[in-house]
Amino acid sequence: MLMKGRTNLLLRIFISLGLTLVLSLLLFKLQQPYLATVEKSFPFEWDKRTRFTDLNSDGKSERISLSVKSLGRTGIIVYDHNDNIIDQYNIRGRYVKRSDILYGDYDNDSLSELYIFTYMEDSLFLNVLNVYNSKNPLTLTKYIEGCRTLDGEAWYAITGTVMQDVNDDGYKELYFSIAAGFTLYPRALFRYDLKNDLLIHSDTAGVSPRYYLRSDDLTGDGFLEIWGQSNAVGNFKSPVPYNDSSAWVMIYDKDLNYLFEPYEFRGYTSVVDIRTIGSSEDKKLFVSRQISTSNDTLGRELAIMSLSGDMLYNFPLNEVNFSGYLLSYFYSGRIYCFDTFGTALIFDEKLKLLKRIERSTVKGILYGPVKLADGKDYVMFLSPEGVLNILSPGLKLSASLPLNDTEGFQVQPVITSTGSNKTGFHLRTANFDYNITFQKNPGRSYIFIYALVIYILLFAFIWLIQLMQHRQEEKKRKIESQIKTLQLQSVKSQMSPHFIFNALNSISSMYIKGDTARADSFLTSFSRMIREVVDSSDRIIVKLSEEVRFVQSYLELQKVRYGDRLDYLIEIQDECSSIMIPSLSVHTFVENSIKHAFPANKSKMNIMLEAECVNGMARITIRDNGIGCKSSKSTDREGKGTRLVSEIFGAYNLIYRKKISYTLSDLSETGEQNSTGTLVQIDIEL
């Protein structure tokens, strides 16, 4: 008993540990690694511009807000991370709406300057603000170029910021790109030396980088090469180098010269995006060309180019039925490519297609990869249902967030830490601005507490089940013991010394009289009956076929005793032979018929045993032509044996959950004419 208790304890421990491990891992996987929440949201206004950056290197982002004031001035308000106003300014000119708010630390004092572009009449200006320089916050206003307006607006796409010290004087130069719309000038990449007030730009061309600048030391000379997105907008028809009816791969060195002769991707509305791939010793250019309109005839394609401008590999995406807006990037030796309909393609560095995923979860408007404030790259997509999904570049879901918008968006990192180590980003859609905090899911850090709680609950639950099971087994053992006791009593009543003495005496008498054949038959039946009693003594239930054999042996013995006065008939359906019934239950009723149904002067004794299976029930019928159960009550027809069977049937019902019952009726009351005798029906649920 002690050993079994230890076994049950070990069983509870190991089962609980195993289930806890499985459930904890499942709970851990169901929880997203990061938690994204909308901290603030406000309607997007075209006459305002917002930017977030850490201007004073304190680990928290300031918010810069620009708006057009009256009298052609631009209002600038700088807020700290708690939305308190640090300072506000009014500068001359209207800010260029399609320009970005640039920032950078040119003098290496850990205090970033703001670079804001405005225009007045026919002139374009660069305004430099040092927010944390209280003595001279407006460092300078620099004239850039003459500008042309259309309907009072300056249609210039201005982007940056790349800064590097190219003349080794301890101060960085600022690089920015201006792409004029509906006019040729200026369309160039600029470099401004703030220390020496020197402004230069690249050669005249029909295109210049738009929307962003990227940089990397491609040649290993310690200086950054610069490039950006190229768009074939097709709005300037004058014959100039590198016209804007095509998109171009243009890489500039530090002095704004081309690293190699620009490579042309022909076709109006083409958009070329350029990234670097490969190791630092073997860098290459990864180029994706897409179409910004529904005109698919030009084709979308991916290309790998050398740093000398040679085409190494290319893959036409139209050949694999790939359409819609294209987002592609390089990550961990693989090139990932998506369209807005959920199709994803994965390539190696030689543009060999490794995998195609139809109807992937990455479906909707895509953006990225973008490096958020935690220093990691993320890919984002806004689903058609308006859910922002944030994934690692390897397509593992980091967080998801329902938004009120389903249109195009842009993302910029924001350090939103206020002492809680949260990071975040500012997201702009076509209709709203969102400040979104982004942090590791705190629920995952409590996984060990969850696991402990799960373990305790499982341990208690398994202990309760084992306790209930133990009690059920104890109850079953008691009932089985009760049945065995009742059956033993039944055997004793049937195999009484008087019965055995009479049987042996009859056999002896037959041998003395020389009736050897009859004696042998009687002895065979008697020994078979004794053997079957012994065989079934340790079993609670037996097959009906075994019970019938025992009854038949008993009737054969009785036939020797009564001779031709006794006739019996046994008819059992084949499908009923294997049903299980309590041992000796049928025999008890047959024995009662022999003992109590027939008076001594009865000339003919008939017993019929039948069994049939119908509608999920088995019915065993025992019929005799005796005096009937009413008349036989005086002779104990419902005596000890019958009471034992009733108790055995009740215990059987409790153990096996199957209904078994019997009825005892007088044939004279069943409607059968001129019939006497007793009818016993045993019904067993199959």
XYZ file of C-alpha atoms in Angstrom:
686
model
C 0.000 0.000 0.000
C 2.871 2.322 0.883
C 4.575 1.530 -2.438
C 1.365 2.284 -4.343
C 1.028 5.619 -2.522
C 4.565 6.570 -3.542
C 3.845 5.531 -7.124
C 0.726 7.710 -7.218
C 2.674 10.652 -5.786
C 5.413 10.316 -8.414
C 2.744 9.949 -11.088
C 1.083 13.181 -9.970
C 4.404 15.021 -9.933
C 5.544 13.932 -13.402
C 2.151 14.324 -15.091
C 1.756 17.796 -13.554
C 5.258 18.798 -14.633
C 4.701 17.552 -18.181
C 1.342 19.267 -18.582
C 2.685 22.455 -16.978
C 5.567 22.549 -19.452
C 3.228 22.064 -22.429
C 0.654 24.617 -21.233
C 3.320 27.164 -20.272
C 4.985 26.915 -23.683
C 1.582 27.230 -25.357
C 0.739 30.259 -23.211
C 4.147 31.773 -23.954
C 3.661 31.327 -27.708
C 0.111 32.681 -27.651
C 1.362 35.885 -26.048
C 2.934 38.254 -28.551
C 6.556 39.147 -27.701
C 5.820 42.877 -27.724
C 2.912 45.043 -26.704
C 1.858 47.976 -28.881
C -0.593 50.575 -27.583
C -1.855 53.878 -28.931
C -0.660 56.562 -26.550
C -2.186 59.439 -28.517
C -4.042 59.905 -31.778
C -5.178 63.029 -33.559
C -6.449 63.848 -37.059
C -3.783 64.409 -39.676
C -3.603 68.001 -40.939
C -1.846 68.808 -44.180
C -0.881 72.307 -43.057
C 1.091 70.892 -40.123
C 4.149 68.723 -39.888
C 5.286 66.675 -36.875
C 8.630 65.063 -36.152
C 10.054 63.194 -33.167
C 13.728 63.023 -32.300
C 16.042 63.193 -29.298
C 17.615 66.626 -29.589
C 19.657 66.680 -26.369
C 20.761 63.015 -26.128
C 18.868 62.381 -22.880
C 17.195 59.221 -24.194
C 13.791 60.845 -24.634
C 12.246 62.199 -27.804
C 11.208 65.786 -28.284
C 8.246 66.517 -30.559
C 8.643 69.226 -33.209
C 5.473 70.684 -34.669
C 5.415 73.014 -37.700
C 2.447 75.008 -38.920
C 1.818 77.893 -41.322
C 1.184 81.208 -39.597
C -0.329 84.347 -41.022
C 1.754 86.821 -43.013
C 3.709 83.993 -44.621
C 5.540 82.823 -41.507
C 6.158 79.341 -40.117
C 5.451 78.529 -36.492
C 7.607 75.980 -34.746
C 6.865 74.516 -31.298
C 9.199 72.056 -29.572
C 7.740 69.853 -26.803
C 9.515 67.587 -24.360
C 8.472 63.947 -23.816
C 5.820 65.074 -21.314
C 4.309 67.490 -23.863
C 5.616 70.558 -22.044
C 6.703 73.359 -24.385
C 10.471 73.779 -24.486
C 10.430 76.716 -26.896
C 8.574 78.151 -29.880
C 9.696 80.160 -32.890
C 8.354 82.178 -35.795
C 10.561 82.196 -38.867
C 10.080 83.985 -42.161
C 8.602 82.073 -45.077
C 6.240 79.163 -45.476
C 7.599 75.722 -44.836
C 7.750 73.329 -47.788
C 4.998 70.810 -47.113
C 6.669 67.972 -48.993
C 9.893 68.429 -47.127
C 10.933 66.570 -44.045
C 12.086 68.144 -40.775
C 15.770 67.270 -40.751
C 18.010 67.083 -37.721
C 21.658 66.362 -36.932
C 24.584 67.329 -34.733
C 27.058 69.057 -37.043
C 29.358 70.415 -34.293
C 29.483 67.207 -32.208
C 28.220 68.824 -28.987
C 25.508 66.132 -28.426
C 22.850 68.774 -29.148
C 21.127 68.240 -32.481
C 20.119 71.133 -34.704
C 16.872 71.335 -36.668
C 17.030 71.948 -40.412
C 13.798 73.382 -41.785
C 13.117 74.476 -45.372
C 10.929 77.477 -46.136
C 10.216 79.548 -49.230
C 9.429 83.198 -49.840
C 8.325 84.435 -53.240
C 10.865 82.911 -55.656
C 13.508 81.782 -53.152
C 14.120 78.604 -51.158
C 15.824 78.824 -47.728
C 17.360 76.472 -45.196
C 16.775 77.491 -41.551
C 19.034 76.029 -38.878
C 17.737 76.018 -35.272
C 19.651 75.002 -32.178
C 16.827 74.484 -29.674
C 19.081 74.049 -26.667
C 21.277 77.055 -27.502
C 19.389 79.737 -25.626
C 21.759 82.520 -26.712
C 21.434 82.020 -30.427
C 18.700 79.489 -31.258
C 18.332 80.696 -34.875
C 21.829 79.856 -36.081
C 21.282 80.968 -39.690
C 18.966 81.190 -42.655
C 20.682 80.042 -45.814
C 19.521 80.805 -49.351
C 19.498 77.603 -51.398
C 18.045 78.223 -54.865
C 15.461 80.144 -56.695
C 12.148 78.299 -56.649
C 9.027 78.157 -58.708
C 5.554 77.870 -57.183
C 2.359 76.445 -58.603
C -0.935 77.787 -57.199
C 1.078 79.393 -54.434
C 2.724 76.135 -53.302
C 6.358 75.108 -53.631
C 6.251 71.593 -55.097
C 9.554 70.307 -53.777
C 10.288 66.942 -52.210
C 13.149 67.561 -49.774
C 14.688 64.754 -47.777
C 17.772 63.926 -45.703
C 19.537 63.542 -43.260
C 23.087 62.289 -43.882
C 25.983 64.019 -42.098
C 29.717 63.349 -42.294
C 32.946 65.287 -41.901
C 34.497 65.271 -45.384
C 37.316 67.848 -44.843
C 38.506 66.656 -41.437
C 37.858 69.980 -39.699
C 35.877 68.448 -36.825
C 32.497 69.602 -38.188
C 30.060 67.563 -40.240
C 28.574 68.544 -43.548
C 24.847 68.166 -44.155
C 23.567 66.226 -47.182
C 20.007 66.698 -48.438
C 18.153 66.122 -51.681
C 15.743 68.445 -53.462
C 13.430 67.076 -56.168
C 11.427 69.869 -57.788
C 8.021 69.145 -59.246
C 6.829 70.598 -62.578
C 10.160 72.354 -63.023
C 13.730 71.249 -63.567
C 15.481 73.268 -60.882
C 16.553 72.291 -58.395
C 16.820 68.526 -58.854
C 20.044 67.576 -57.160
C 21.795 66.260 -54.079
C 23.248 69.082 -51.931
C 26.065 69.253 -49.417
C 26.230 72.139 -47.000
C 29.309 72.964 -44.916
C 27.828 74.944 -41.992
C 31.223 75.778 -40.507
C 32.484 77.422 -43.699
C 29.046 78.355 -45.126
C 29.780 76.483 -48.344
C 26.964 74.944 -50.413
C 27.533 72.651 -53.407
C 25.227 70.335 -55.379
C 25.479 67.472 -57.842
C 25.378 67.881 -61.605
C 22.137 68.880 -63.284
C 19.902 65.890 -63.943
C 16.271 65.108 -64.608
C 15.970 63.106 -61.363
C 17.283 63.277 -57.807
C 16.657 61.146 -54.710
C 13.128 61.363 -53.271
C 11.469 60.536 -49.929
C 14.609 59.360 -48.124
C 18.390 59.189 -48.249
C 20.406 56.077 -47.462
C 24.136 55.868 -46.917
C 26.871 53.288 -46.493
C 30.624 53.099 -46.945
C 30.550 51.060 -50.133
C 34.144 51.560 -51.218
C 35.838 51.111 -47.836
C 37.489 54.564 -47.906
C 35.950 55.652 -44.620
C 33.369 57.935 -46.245
C 29.706 57.383 -46.891
C 28.213 56.952 -50.331
C 24.669 58.294 -50.624
C 21.580 57.369 -52.608
C 17.814 57.430 -52.419
C 14.619 56.325 -54.120
C 14.288 57.264 -57.797
C 10.888 57.976 -59.362
C 10.003 58.288 -63.037
C 7.431 61.048 -62.544
C 7.587 62.157 -66.191
C 6.677 65.813 -65.581
C 9.668 67.499 -67.234
C 10.179 67.019 -70.960
C 13.282 69.117 -71.608
C 16.312 67.172 -72.875
C 18.499 66.834 -69.783
C 20.777 64.013 -68.586
C 18.942 61.194 -66.831
C 15.413 62.360 -67.662
C 12.500 61.678 -65.327
C 10.657 59.409 -67.765
C 12.833 56.627 -66.373
C 14.004 55.609 -62.911
C 17.746 55.501 -62.266
C 20.208 53.771 -59.991
C 22.352 56.721 -58.861
C 25.024 56.374 -56.196
C 26.890 59.542 -55.092
C 30.260 59.735 -53.392
C 31.097 62.246 -50.675
C 31.850 64.931 -53.264
C 28.500 64.386 -55.063
C 30.051 62.632 -58.045
C 28.488 59.445 -59.402
C 30.110 56.265 -58.137
C 29.364 54.757 -61.557
C 27.391 55.801 -64.603
C 23.699 55.801 -63.529
C 21.800 52.689 -64.609
C 18.440 53.224 -66.299
C 15.183 51.386 -65.664
C 12.995 52.561 -68.498
C 9.350 53.367 -68.135
C 7.139 56.152 -66.870
C 5.872 55.614 -63.264
C 8.768 53.258 -62.488
C 10.046 53.458 -58.897
C 13.496 52.154 -57.995
C 14.451 51.311 -54.415
C 18.075 50.502 -53.552
C 19.542 48.657 -50.566
C 22.874 47.012 -49.849
C 23.344 43.297 -49.274
C 26.279 41.024 -48.576
C 29.210 41.221 -46.207
C 31.351 44.301 -45.661
C 34.004 42.758 -47.930
C 31.557 41.829 -50.703
C 28.793 44.396 -50.811
C 26.316 44.519 -53.660
C 23.298 46.609 -54.537
C 19.848 45.080 -54.218
C 17.449 46.928 -56.517
C 13.683 46.546 -56.726
C 11.754 48.181 -59.540
C 7.998 48.532 -59.257
C 5.261 50.508 -60.951
C 3.449 53.220 -59.020
C 0.312 52.905 -61.182
C -1.834 50.017 -62.419
C 0.245 49.884 -65.629
C 1.818 46.417 -65.378
C 3.163 46.302 -68.921
C 6.557 47.657 -67.815
C 7.008 44.824 -65.370
C 8.241 44.616 -61.803
C 11.650 43.142 -61.201
C 14.406 42.510 -58.711
C 18.065 42.965 -59.536
C 21.496 42.479 -57.972
C 24.151 44.938 -59.196
C 27.838 45.307 -58.526
C 29.341 48.501 -57.058
C 30.580 49.305 -60.543
C 27.033 49.369 -61.897
C 27.036 45.984 -63.653
C 23.868 43.874 -63.663
C 24.680 40.547 -61.994
C 21.286 38.913 -61.581
C 17.702 39.902 -62.220
C 14.289 38.317 -61.694
C 11.162 39.550 -63.579
C 8.310 39.326 -61.074
C 5.592 39.395 -63.737
C 6.711 35.924 -64.812
C 5.516 34.513 -61.484
C 2.202 36.395 -61.399
C 3.341 38.898 -58.804
C 1.517 42.222 -58.840
C 0.325 45.073 -56.685
C 2.467 47.320 -54.520
C 5.876 45.851 -53.894
C 7.838 45.789 -50.652
C 11.177 44.031 -50.656
C 14.142 43.903 -48.302
C 17.203 41.861 -47.401
C 17.477 40.018 -44.092
C 19.772 37.265 -42.826
C 20.968 36.142 -46.256
C 17.469 36.114 -47.748
C 15.537 38.560 -49.900
C 11.885 38.945 -48.965
C 9.361 40.320 -51.415
C 5.628 40.985 -50.856
C 2.683 42.324 -52.765
C -0.488 43.850 -51.326
C -2.518 40.697 -52.046
C -0.641 38.516 -49.578
C 1.800 36.765 -51.918
C 5.326 36.438 -50.520
C 8.496 35.397 -52.347
C 11.787 34.467 -50.692
C 15.061 34.509 -52.686
C 18.713 33.841 -51.999
C 21.432 36.414 -52.747
C 21.533 35.340 -56.393
C 17.781 35.821 -56.824
C 17.064 32.117 -56.897
C 13.454 31.665 -55.813
C 13.469 29.552 -52.654
C 9.861 29.732 -51.556
C 6.513 31.157 -52.631
C 3.786 31.702 -50.043
C 0.273 32.259 -51.352
C -2.198 34.189 -49.214
C 0.307 34.825 -46.448
C -0.727 36.762 -43.366
C 1.343 39.707 -44.615
C -1.427 41.341 -46.589
C -2.222 45.033 -46.911
C -0.194 48.232 -47.022
C 3.436 47.475 -46.194
C 6.228 49.580 -44.746
C 9.788 48.901 -43.716
C 12.073 47.616 -42.583
C 12.356 50.503 -40.125
C 14.722 50.658 -37.172
C 12.747 51.557 -34.064
C 14.116 53.107 -30.942
C 15.107 49.736 -29.456
C 17.687 49.455 -32.251
C 15.985 46.570 -34.063
C 14.470 46.446 -37.541
C 10.767 45.798 -38.000
C 8.381 45.351 -40.893
C 4.867 46.714 -40.568
C 1.716 46.159 -42.553
C -1.716 47.657 -42.204
C -4.282 44.969 -42.997
C -7.509 45.639 -44.919
C -9.294 45.282 -41.570
C -7.310 48.191 -40.127
C -4.979 46.127 -37.913
C -1.353 47.231 -37.696
C 0.903 44.166 -37.542
C 4.523 44.544 -36.499
C 6.879 41.741 -37.523
C 10.539 40.978 -37.376
C 12.152 40.916 -40.829
C 12.027 37.109 -40.554
C 8.197 37.410 -40.465
C 7.693 36.514 -36.800
C 4.794 38.493 -35.379
C 5.962 40.838 -32.619
C 2.757 42.770 -31.930
C -0.562 43.728 -33.480
C -2.741 46.765 -32.871
C -6.227 47.660 -34.201
C -6.369 51.178 -35.705
C -9.139 53.362 -37.080
C -7.545 53.640 -40.494
C -6.806 51.378 -43.444
C -5.034 53.779 -45.801
C -1.356 54.470 -46.535
C 1.042 55.228 -43.703
C 4.570 56.277 -42.812
C 6.564 55.474 -39.720
C 9.291 57.271 -37.809
C 10.967 56.004 -34.621
C 10.224 57.752 -31.337
C 11.947 57.336 -27.987
C 8.917 57.585 -25.721
C 10.694 56.495 -22.560
C 9.529 58.299 -19.443
C 11.399 56.176 -16.956
C 9.551 52.958 -17.840
C 11.950 52.000 -20.640
C 9.251 52.074 -23.285
C 10.108 52.701 -26.890
C 7.777 53.582 -29.676
C 7.145 55.249 -32.985
C 5.053 57.900 -34.630
C 2.756 56.568 -37.329
C 1.066 58.744 -39.896
C -1.761 57.450 -42.049
C -3.762 59.316 -44.637
C -6.169 60.469 -41.934
C -4.536 60.245 -38.504
C -1.330 60.739 -36.561
C -0.602 58.129 -33.889
C 1.906 58.002 -31.092
C 2.388 54.299 -30.399
C 4.345 52.860 -27.501
C 6.176 49.644 -28.132
C 7.599 47.502 -25.358
C 8.279 43.914 -24.447
C 5.105 42.163 -23.350
C 5.212 42.195 -19.534
C 3.009 39.100 -19.487
C 5.895 37.020 -20.788
C 8.069 37.983 -17.839
C 5.491 36.418 -15.505
C 5.552 33.068 -17.285
C 7.267 31.362 -14.314
C 4.560 32.592 -11.954
C 1.933 31.364 -14.402
C 3.735 28.024 -14.609
C 3.780 27.683 -10.809
C 0.054 28.418 -10.583
C -0.674 25.983 -13.416
C 1.448 23.311 -11.708
C -0.346 23.701 -8.364
C -3.766 23.579 -10.018
C -2.852 20.541 -12.120
C -1.319 18.741 -9.147
C -4.472 19.351 -7.091
C -6.700 18.332 -10.008
C -4.804 15.082 -10.628
C -4.799 14.343 -6.889
C -8.568 14.838 -6.817
C -9.024 12.541 -9.822
C -6.819 9.873 -8.224
C -8.746 10.201 -4.971
C -12.076 9.797 -6.756
C -10.665 6.915 -8.777
C -9.382 5.249 -5.622
C -12.760 5.581 -3.945
C -14.484 4.236 -7.050
C -12.124 1.252 -7.137
C -12.709 0.626 -3.435
C -16.453 0.725 -4.029
C -16.098 -1.619 -6.985
C -13.970 -4.032 -4.963
C -16.554 -4.090 -2.188
C -19.361 -4.772 -4.639
C -17.330 -7.470 -6.405
C -16.592 -9.054 -3.034
C -20.297 -8.902 -2.256
C -21.160 -10.578 -5.589
C -18.589 -13.311 -5.004
C -19.974 -13.901 -1.547
C -23.509 -14.133 -2.941
C -22.385 -16.457 -5.715
C -20.539 -18.617 -3.200
C -23.700 -18.824 -1.195
C -25.570 -19.772 -4.367
C -23.027 -22.514 -5.112
C -23.315 -23.825 -1.583
C -27.089 -23.936 -1.898
C -26.878 -25.764 -5.223
C -23.957 -28.036 -4.454
C -25.132 -28.995 -0.986
C -23.800 -32.229 0.615
C -27.281 -33.714 0.262
C -27.236 -33.109 -3.520
C -23.727 -34.544 -3.886
C -24.586 -37.559 -1.698
C -27.695 -38.316 -3.751
C -25.760 -37.997 -7.024
C -22.982 -40.318 -5.875
C -25.477 -42.758 -4.393
C -27.350 -42.880 -7.708
C -24.137 -43.548 -9.624
C -23.185 -46.333 -7.204
C -26.621 -47.909 -7.472
C -26.417 -47.941 -11.258
C -23.068 -49.687 -11.245
C -24.381 -52.296 -8.745
C -27.383 -52.979 -10.952
C -25.065 -53.403 -13.937
C -26.421 -50.319 -15.753
C -22.875 -49.286 -16.673
C -23.699 -47.103 -19.697
C -26.215 -45.058 -17.791
C -23.867 -44.778 -14.829
C -21.032 -43.575 -17.067
C -23.286 -40.940 -18.647
C -24.454 -39.774 -15.235
C -20.899 -39.646 -13.921
C -19.750 -37.662 -16.993
C -22.506 -35.085 -16.557
C -21.839 -34.867 -12.827
C -18.077 -34.366 -13.260
C -18.637 -31.774 -16.032
C -20.960 -29.861 -13.741
C -18.486 -29.966 -10.862
C -15.671 -28.771 -13.184
C -17.749 -25.866 -14.504
C -18.642 -24.815 -10.968
C -14.954 -24.807 -10.039
C -13.950 -22.979 -13.269
C -16.467 -20.184 -12.749
C -15.979 -19.853 -9.009
C -13.422 -17.009 -9.385
C -15.414 -15.120 -12.043
C -18.259 -12.724 -11.416
C -19.570 -12.837 -14.954
C -19.426 -15.515 -17.653
C -20.516 -15.851 -21.263
C -24.083 -17.002 -21.799
C -22.760 -20.007 -23.746
C -20.795 -21.136 -20.643
C -23.822 -20.653 -18.410
C -25.960 -22.681 -20.832
C -23.435 -25.558 -20.814
C -23.606 -25.626 -17.028
C -27.420 -25.623 -17.114
C -27.396 -28.385 -19.722
C -25.122 -30.525 -17.510
C -27.449 -29.966 -14.599
C -30.510 -30.927 -16.655
C -28.747 -34.062 -17.905
C -28.195 -35.125 -14.302
C -31.821 -34.447 -13.532
C -32.881 -36.395 -16.620
C -31.049 -39.430 -15.303
C -32.961 -39.042 -12.089
C -36.410 -38.407 -13.604
C -36.023 -40.391 -16.799
C -38.577 -39.840 -19.548
C -40.691 -37.638 -17.295
C -38.262 -34.729 -17.915
C -37.830 -33.050 -21.308
C -35.946 -29.822 -21.983
C -35.313 -27.593 -24.989
C -32.547 -24.999 -25.336
C -32.587 -22.450 -28.200
C -29.945 -19.686 -28.131
C -29.365 -17.200 -30.980
C -25.747 -17.165 -32.142
C -25.391 -13.411 -31.506
C -26.448 -13.968 -27.890
C -23.814 -16.589 -27.100
C -21.096 -14.079 -26.205
C -23.080 -11.727 -23.971
C -21.857 -11.590 -20.376
C -24.176 -12.415 -17.467
C -23.657 -12.991 -13.743
C -22.481 -16.545 -13.119
C -25.159 -19.125 -12.077
C -28.014 -16.647 -12.571
C -29.842 -18.717 -15.243
C -29.108 -21.962 -13.417
C -30.811 -20.655 -10.290
C -34.150 -20.246 -12.075
C -33.854 -23.629 -13.854
C -33.095 -25.292 -10.525
C -36.119 -23.603 -8.972
C -38.315 -25.087 -11.709
C -37.023 -28.595 -11.004
C -37.383 -28.216 -7.235
C -40.653 -26.324 -6.877
C -42.656 -26.373 -10.126
C -43.515 -30.049 -10.428
C -45.498 -32.118 -7.918
C -44.494 -35.760 -7.403
C -47.403 -37.030 -9.469
C -46.600 -34.832 -12.477
C -46.390 -37.164 -15.444
C -44.542 -34.808 -17.805
C -41.979 -32.126 -16.895
C -41.070 -29.657 -19.689
C -38.458 -26.901 -19.399
C -37.637 -24.504 -22.226
C -34.630 -22.121 -22.258
C -34.463 -19.444 -25.004
C -32.327 -16.353 -25.667
C -32.660 -13.625 -28.311
C -31.079 -10.200 -28.911
C -33.300 -7.364 -30.163
C -32.893 -3.544 -30.161
C -29.860 -3.440 -27.890
C -31.342 -5.814 -25.315
C -30.871 -9.530 -24.675
C -33.829 -11.485 -23.315
C -33.390 -14.896 -21.693
C -36.645 -16.817 -21.205
C -37.107 -19.828 -18.887
C -40.494 -21.550 -19.184
C -41.877 -24.628 -17.413
C -45.246 -26.425 -17.391
C -45.432 -26.764 -13.659
C -48.016 -25.579 -11.189
C -47.152 -21.893 -11.644
C -45.350 -19.436 -9.401
C -48.453 -18.586 -7.337
C -49.080 -22.176 -6.378
C -45.396 -22.821 -5.775
C -44.968 -19.976 -3.252
C -45.919 -22.418 -0.570
C -42.893 -24.433 -1.592
C -40.489 -21.461 -1.450
C -40.421 -20.753 -5.239
C -39.126 -17.279 -4.403
C -36.736 -18.500 -1.779
C -33.097 -17.977 -0.929
C -31.706 -18.655 -4.429
C -33.990 -16.091 -6.057
C -33.169 -13.492 -3.421
C -29.448 -14.094 -4.028
C -29.966 -13.528 -7.766
C -31.779 -10.245 -7.042
C -28.867 -9.044 -4.925
C -26.323 -10.152 -7.556
C -28.234 -8.272 -10.284
C -28.287 -5.115 -8.148
C -24.535 -5.273 -7.584
C -23.974 -5.986 -11.298
C -25.862 -2.787 -12.175
C -23.625 -0.736 -9.879
C -20.334 -2.108 -11.237
C -20.963 -2.380 -14.967
C -23.512 0.415 -15.391
C -25.688 -1.923 -17.447
C -29.247 -2.644 -16.543
C -30.144 -6.279 -15.773
C -33.445 -7.384 -14.287
C -35.840 -10.295 -14.199
C -39.600 -10.864 -13.981
C -41.385 -13.909 -12.615
C -44.947 -14.497 -13.855
C -47.608 -17.194 -13.946
C -48.434 -18.453 -17.449
C -52.109 -18.532 -16.542
C -51.992 -14.724 -16.280
C -50.100 -14.069 -19.533
C -53.089 -14.637 -21.802
C -51.921 -18.002 -23.111
C -54.971 -20.319 -23.158
C -54.879 -23.631 -21.318
C -51.352 -22.884 -20.119
C -49.951 -23.517 -16.684
C -46.479 -23.020 -15.412
C -43.999 -20.259 -14.715
C -42.355 -17.766 -17.055
C -39.042 -16.140 -16.070
C -37.661 -13.320 -18.270
C -34.166 -11.938 -17.734
C -33.488 -8.651 -19.625
C -29.881 -7.522 -20.101
C -28.779 -4.200 -21.613
C -26.149 -4.779 -24.287
